[in-house]
mmCIF file of C-alpha atoms in Angstrom:
data_model
loop_
_atom_site.group_PDB
_atom_site.id
_atom_site.type_symbol
_atom_site.label_atom_id
_atom_site.label_comp_id
_atom_site.label_asym_id
_atom_site.label_seq_id
_atom_site.Cartn_x
_atom_site.Cartn_y
_atom_site.Cartn_z
ATOM 1 C CA GLY A 3 16.272 -1.381 10.715
ATOM 2 C CA ASP A 4 14.538 -3.821 12.627
ATOM 3 C CA SER A 5 11.896 -6.194 9.947
ATOM 4 C CA VAL A 6 10.136 -9.479 9.877
ATOM 5 C CA THR A 7 10.035 -11.701 7.518
ATOM 6 C CA GLN A 8 6.526 -14.556 7.388
ATOM 7 C CA MET A 9 5.068 -17.633 4.677
ATOM 8 C CA GLU A 10 3.156 -16.045 2.579
ATOM 9 C CA GLY A 11 -0.081 -17.962 2.581
ATOM 10 C CA PRO A 12 -2.937 -18.598 2.567
ATOM 11 C CA VAL A 13 -2.729 -21.651 4.743
ATOM 12 C CA THR A 14 -5.532 -24.102 3.304
ATOM 13 C CA LEU A 15 -5.511 -27.083 6.335
ATOM 14 C CA SER A 16 -7.820 -29.756 7.198
ATOM 15 C CA GLU A 17 -9.099 -29.570 11.129
ATOM 16 C CA GLU A 18 -7.113 -31.608 13.595
ATOM 17 C CA ALA A 19 -3.956 -30.763 11.450
ATOM 18 C CA PHE A 20 -0.530 -30.201 12.807
ATOM 19 C CA LEU A 21 -0.108 -26.081 12.549
ATOM 20 C CA THR A 22 3.051 -23.680 11.267
ATOM 21 C CA ILE A 23 4.021 -20.609 10.182
ATOM 22 C CA ASN A 24 7.222 -19.768 10.312
ATOM 23 C CA CYS A 25 8.631 -15.947 11.604
ATOM 24 C CA THR A 26 11.979 -14.346 11.287
ATOM 25 C CA TYR A 27 13.103 -10.923 11.960
ATOM 26 C CA THR A 28 15.928 -8.708 11.611
ATOM 27 C CA ALA A 29 16.496 -6.524 14.278
ATOM 28 C CA THR A 30 19.921 -4.321 16.055
ATOM 29 C CA GLY A 31 18.768 -4.865 19.853
ATOM 30 C CA TYR A 32 16.773 -7.753 21.471
ATOM 31 C CA PRO A 33 13.582 -7.237 20.816
ATOM 32 C CA SER A 34 9.530 -8.920 21.888
ATOM 33 C CA LEU A 35 8.665 -11.019 20.393
ATOM 34 C CA PHE A 36 4.632 -11.420 18.970
ATOM 35 C CA TRP A 37 1.952 -13.029 17.452
ATOM 36 C CA TYR A 38 -1.019 -11.244 16.848
ATOM 37 C CA VAL A 39 -4.401 -13.019 15.052
ATOM 38 C CA GLN A 40 -6.959 -10.325 13.095
ATOM 39 C CA TYR A 41 -10.704 -12.695 13.235
ATOM 40 C CA PRO A 42 -13.399 -11.969 10.261
ATOM 41 C CA GLY A 43 -14.243 -8.236 10.514
ATOM 42 C CA GLU A 44 -12.166 -7.843 13.868
ATOM 43 C CA GLY A 45 -8.976 -5.939 15.323
ATOM 44 C CA LEU A 46 -5.868 -7.519 16.286
ATOM 45 C CA GLN A 47 -5.652 -9.544 19.562
ATOM 46 C CA LEU A 48 -2.985 -10.579 21.164
ATOM 47 C CA LEU A 49 -2.493 -14.164 20.573
ATOM 48 C CA LEU A 50 0.821 -14.660 22.573
ATOM 49 C CA LYS A 51 4.355 -13.146 22.959
ATOM 50 C CA ALA A 52 8.026 -13.608 24.725
ATOM 51 C CA THR A 53 10.626 -10.805 25.208
ATOM 52 C CA LYS A 54 13.959 -12.946 25.763
ATOM 53 C CA ALA A 55 16.055 -15.463 24.143
ATOM 54 C CA ASP A 56 14.321 -19.030 24.712
ATOM 55 C CA ASP A 57 10.861 -18.022 26.317
ATOM 56 C CA LYS A 58 7.666 -19.794 24.852
ATOM 57 C CA GLY A 59 4.917 -17.678 24.434
ATOM 58 C CA SER A 60 1.759 -20.267 24.863
ATOM 59 C CA ASN A 61 -2.067 -19.355 24.665
ATOM 60 C CA LYS A 62 -5.147 -21.253 23.387
ATOM 61 C CA GLY A 63 -2.814 -24.382 22.860
ATOM 62 C CA PHE A 64 -0.283 -22.193 19.872
ATOM 63 C CA GLU A 65 2.988 -21.950 20.980
ATOM 64 C CA ALA A 66 6.670 -20.170 19.858
ATOM 65 C CA THR A 67 9.577 -20.055 20.809
ATOM 66 C CA TYR A 68 12.257 -17.492 20.443
ATOM 67 C CA ARG A 69 14.572 -18.559 19.144
ATOM 68 C CA LYS A 70 17.937 -16.121 19.086
ATOM 69 C CA GLU A 71 20.066 -18.007 17.003
ATOM 70 C CA THR A 72 17.791 -18.846 13.852
ATOM 71 C CA THR A 73 15.994 -15.153 15.059
ATOM 72 C CA SER A 74 12.756 -17.321 14.385
ATOM 73 C CA PHE A 75 9.285 -16.814 16.250
ATOM 74 C CA HIS A 76 7.393 -19.362 15.049
ATOM 75 C CA LEU A 77 3.897 -20.326 15.398
ATOM 76 C CA GLU A 78 2.854 -23.926 16.117
ATOM 77 C CA LYS A 79 -0.547 -25.754 17.009
ATOM 78 C CA GLY A 80 -1.053 -29.188 17.614
ATOM 79 C CA SER A 81 -4.825 -29.000 16.054
ATOM 80 C CA VAL A 82 -6.593 -26.122 14.057
ATOM 81 C CA GLN A 83 -10.508 -26.048 14.661
ATOM 82 C CA VAL A 84 -12.629 -24.276 11.765
ATOM 83 C CA SER A 85 -12.749 -21.051 14.294
ATOM 84 C CA ASP A 86 -8.917 -21.180 14.503
ATOM 85 C CA SER A 87 -9.111 -19.218 10.717
ATOM 86 C CA ALA A 88 -7.904 -15.510 10.688
ATOM 87 C CA VAL A 89 -4.985 -13.609 9.823
ATOM 88 C CA TYR A 90 -1.963 -14.354 11.408
ATOM 89 C CA PHE A 91 0.336 -11.388 11.835
ATOM 90 C CA CYS A 92 4.398 -11.739 13.645
ATOM 91 C CA ALA A 93 5.384 -8.484 15.167
ATOM 92 C CA LEU A 94 8.755 -7.445 17.271
ATOM 93 C CA SER A 95 9.678 -3.956 19.211
ATOM 94 C CA ASP A 96 12.623 -3.077 20.623
ATOM 95 C CA PRO A 97 12.240 -0.655 23.863
ATOM 96 C CA GLN A 98 15.769 0.307 22.658
ATOM 97 C CA TYR A 99 14.756 2.019 19.882
ATOM 98 C CA GLY A 100 10.815 3.479 20.736
ATOM 99 C CA ASN A 101 7.701 1.380 20.740
ATOM 100 C CA LYS A 102 6.287 0.515 17.608
ATOM 101 C CA LEU A 103 5.713 -3.132 16.486
ATOM 102 C CA VAL A 104 6.788 -4.278 13.486
ATOM 103 C CA PHE A 105 5.012 -6.273 11.820
ATOM 104 C CA GLY A 106 5.072 -8.976 9.199
ATOM 105 C CA ALA A 107 2.740 -8.889 6.581
ATOM 106 C CA GLY A 108 0.559 -11.343 7.799
ATOM 107 C CA THR A 109 -0.582 -15.861 6.722
ATOM 108 C CA ILE A 110 -3.849 -16.127 6.314
ATOM 109 C CA LEU A 111 -5.325 -19.413 7.625
ATOM 110 C CA ARG A 112 -7.687 -21.471 5.847
ATOM 111 C CA VAL A 113 -8.798 -24.202 8.756
ATOM 112 C CA LYS A 114 -11.682 -26.778 5.941
ATOM 113 C CA SER A 115 -13.851 -29.240 8.758
ATOM 114 C CA GLU D 54 -12.591 -6.880 29.723
ATOM 115 C CA PRO D 55 -11.618 -3.224 29.011
ATOM 116 C CA GLU D 56 -11.005 -2.805 25.596
ATOM 117 C CA VAL D 57 -10.227 -0.467 22.807
ATOM 118 C CA THR D 58 -12.867 0.728 20.278
ATOM 119 C CA GLN D 59 -13.232 2.877 16.940
ATOM 120 C CA THR D 60 -15.548 5.435 15.083
ATOM 121 C CA PRO D 61 -16.515 5.057 12.417
ATOM 122 C CA SER D 62 -15.667 2.065 11.323
ATOM 123 C CA HIS D 63 -15.657 3.250 7.758
ATOM 124 C CA GLN D 64 -15.408 6.906 6.134
ATOM 125 C CA VAL D 65 -15.092 7.417 2.612
ATOM 126 C CA THR D 66 -13.740 10.856 1.696
ATOM 127 C CA GLN D 67 -13.666 12.635 -1.194
ATOM 128 C CA MET D 68 -9.959 13.422 -1.938
ATOM 129 C CA GLY D 69 -8.586 17.176 -0.666
ATOM 130 C CA GLN D 70 -11.339 16.818 1.878
ATOM 131 C CA GLU D 71 -10.296 16.799 6.067
ATOM 132 C CA VAL D 72 -10.919 14.205 7.829
ATOM 133 C CA ILE D 73 -10.685 12.637 11.513
ATOM 134 C CA LEU D 74 -10.566 9.257 12.378
ATOM 135 C CA ARG D 75 -11.737 8.755 16.573
ATOM 136 C CA CYS D 76 -10.753 5.735 18.683
ATOM 137 C CA VAL D 77 -11.008 5.594 22.531
ATOM 138 C CA PRO D 78 -8.294 3.922 24.582
ATOM 139 C CA ILE D 79 -8.230 1.879 27.081
ATOM 140 C CA SER D 80 -8.727 3.913 30.606
ATOM 141 C CA ASN D 81 -5.923 3.214 32.262
ATOM 142 C CA HIS D 82 -3.313 3.559 29.246
ATOM 143 C CA LEU D 83 -0.801 5.798 29.426
ATOM 144 C CA TYR D 84 0.288 5.216 25.439
ATOM 145 C CA PHE D 85 -1.830 5.843 22.738
ATOM 146 C CA TYR D 86 -1.060 4.498 19.200
ATOM 147 C CA TRP D 87 -1.783 5.033 15.328
ATOM 148 C CA TYR D 88 -0.661 2.296 12.866
ATOM 149 C CA ARG D 89 -2.350 1.684 9.163
ATOM 150 C CA GLN D 90 -2.655 -1.390 7.280
ATOM 151 C CA ILE D 91 -3.052 0.142 3.044
ATOM 152 C CA LEU D 92 -4.897 -3.224 1.177
ATOM 153 C CA GLY D 93 -2.514 -5.309 0.448
ATOM 154 C CA GLN D 94 0.355 -5.007 2.980
ATOM 155 C CA LYS D 95 1.546 -4.842 5.823
ATOM 156 C CA VAL D 96 0.142 -3.458 9.308
ATOM 157 C CA GLU D 97 2.505 -0.193 9.185
ATOM 158 C CA PHE D 98 3.290 1.957 12.031
ATOM 159 C CA LEU D 99 2.387 6.177 12.176
ATOM 160 C CA VAL D 100 2.806 7.688 15.701
ATOM 161 C CA SER D 101 3.412 7.059 19.340
ATOM 162 C CA PHE D 102 2.017 9.479 21.784
ATOM 163 C CA TYR D 103 1.858 10.284 25.921
ATOM 164 C CA ASN D 104 1.746 12.448 27.694
ATOM 165 C CA ASN D 105 0.199 14.880 25.433
ATOM 166 C CA GLU D 106 2.734 15.036 22.933
ATOM 167 C CA ILE D 107 3.634 13.015 19.831
ATOM 168 C CA SER D 108 7.094 10.297 21.175
ATOM 169 C CA GLU D 109 7.673 9.300 17.926
ATOM 170 C CA LYS D 110 6.512 8.333 14.563
ATOM 171 C CA SER D 111 7.608 7.122 11.231
ATOM 172 C CA GLU D 112 8.238 8.547 7.599
ATOM 173 C CA ILE D 113 4.916 8.090 6.827
ATOM 174 C CA PHE D 114 3.193 10.546 9.867
ATOM 175 C CA ASP D 115 4.215 13.603 7.370
ATOM 176 C CA ASP D 116 2.677 17.643 8.240
ATOM 177 C CA GLN D 117 -0.973 16.148 6.666
ATOM 178 C CA PHE D 118 -1.030 13.980 9.739
ATOM 179 C CA SER D 119 -1.857 15.226 13.399
ATOM 180 C CA VAL D 120 -3.092 13.448 16.537
ATOM 181 C CA GLU D 121 -4.824 14.812 19.675
ATOM 182 C CA ARG D 122 -6.028 14.158 22.675
ATOM 183 C CA PRO D 123 -9.218 15.822 23.284
ATOM 184 C CA ASP D 124 -10.498 15.625 26.863
ATOM 185 C CA GLY D 125 -9.582 12.785 28.918
ATOM 186 C CA SER D 126 -10.590 10.075 27.053
ATOM 187 C CA ASN D 127 -10.995 10.332 23.156
ATOM 188 C CA PHE D 128 -7.617 10.267 20.642
ATOM 189 C CA THR D 129 -7.750 11.559 17.370
ATOM 190 C CA LEU D 130 -6.574 11.373 14.233
ATOM 191 C CA LYS D 131 -6.439 14.291 11.520
ATOM 192 C CA ILE D 132 -5.547 14.177 7.671
ATOM 193 C CA ARG D 133 -5.636 17.493 7.184
ATOM 194 C CA SER D 134 -6.543 17.173 2.791
ATOM 195 C CA THR D 135 -7.535 13.475 2.070
ATOM 196 C CA LYS D 136 -5.084 11.356 -1.022
ATOM 197 C CA LEU D 137 -5.908 7.956 -3.002
ATOM 198 C CA GLU D 138 -3.512 6.405 -0.784
ATOM 199 C CA ASP D 139 -4.254 7.318 1.956
ATOM 200 C CA SER D 140 -7.210 4.089 1.404
ATOM 201 C CA ALA D 141 -7.009 1.878 4.303
ATOM 202 C CA MET D 142 -7.512 0.326 7.309
ATOM 203 C CA TYR D 143 -6.349 2.756 10.810
ATOM 204 C CA PHE D 144 -5.845 1.406 13.585
ATOM 205 C CA CYS D 145 -5.668 2.886 17.284
ATOM 206 C CA ALA D 146 -3.958 1.215 19.749
ATOM 207 C CA SER D 147 -2.753 2.155 23.751
ATOM 208 C CA SER D 148 -0.305 0.142 26.267
ATOM 209 C CA GLU D 149 -0.287 1.078 29.879
ATOM 210 C CA ASN D 150 3.199 2.055 29.459
ATOM 211 C CA TYR D 151 6.611 2.253 27.676
ATOM 212 C CA GLY D 152 7.165 -1.717 26.412
ATOM 213 C CA ASP D 153 3.830 -3.337 27.484
ATOM 214 C CA THR D 154 1.760 -4.534 24.846
ATOM 215 C CA GLN D 155 -0.413 -2.767 22.604
ATOM 216 C CA TYR D 156 -4.140 -3.505 22.642
ATOM 217 C CA PHE D 157 -5.337 -2.770 19.347
ATOM 218 C CA GLY D 158 -9.433 -1.084 18.252
ATOM 219 C CA PRO D 159 -11.076 -2.205 15.241
ATOM 220 C CA GLY D 160 -10.135 -0.480 12.335
ATOM 221 C CA THR D 161 -11.690 2.206 10.828
ATOM 222 C CA ARG D 162 -11.331 1.454 7.378
ATOM 223 C CA LEU D 163 -10.810 5.098 5.033
ATOM 224 C CA THR D 164 -12.401 5.775 1.381
ATOM 225 C CA VAL D 165 -11.022 8.381 -0.441
ATOM 226 C CA LEU D 166 -12.173 8.638 -4.117
#
């Protein structure tokens, strides 16, 4: 079945450092790809998404490009802030095979000032 | 901005008891979902619901579980006879249409003693 693999955390960075969180997927169809973020004590919030190959999703300085050839959707940000400290989840959905989201394990990001 | 709400935020129950977790999806959304996250594990899909019936369910969603939309606003998850392994964070989500972005609530932490 479909699956998502994320790099393990926690990832600890200093403020203004460059962030990459790796995400790769396995899917039988043509999935949409998502990054969700969970701030402490809150629910899952959509950060960005891409629905087809070579699409780039972006939001709040974060971006990720849907790479079909490498089945990847890595999350990047050029300069992280303390307020970016959260858990980041990569996920996919393939409407051809149902509407559910399949999540990766989540990556904890800690940003130090 | 419209949001998904969930009550209670934390529920403690004894093994074998019934629990009902409540969700109020975004008002114009047509698809509703439940997911759960056991501590330290991935967020897992449980069930999706459309037009007053289950549209998809996972292997986890066995006869112990049921969902209902008792009125025009609430969406509930019932666990008939809780087990220790049902302890998890339960997330409700909704989307406007099939394949659209899913918006999540803050979750209910269920602790089974």
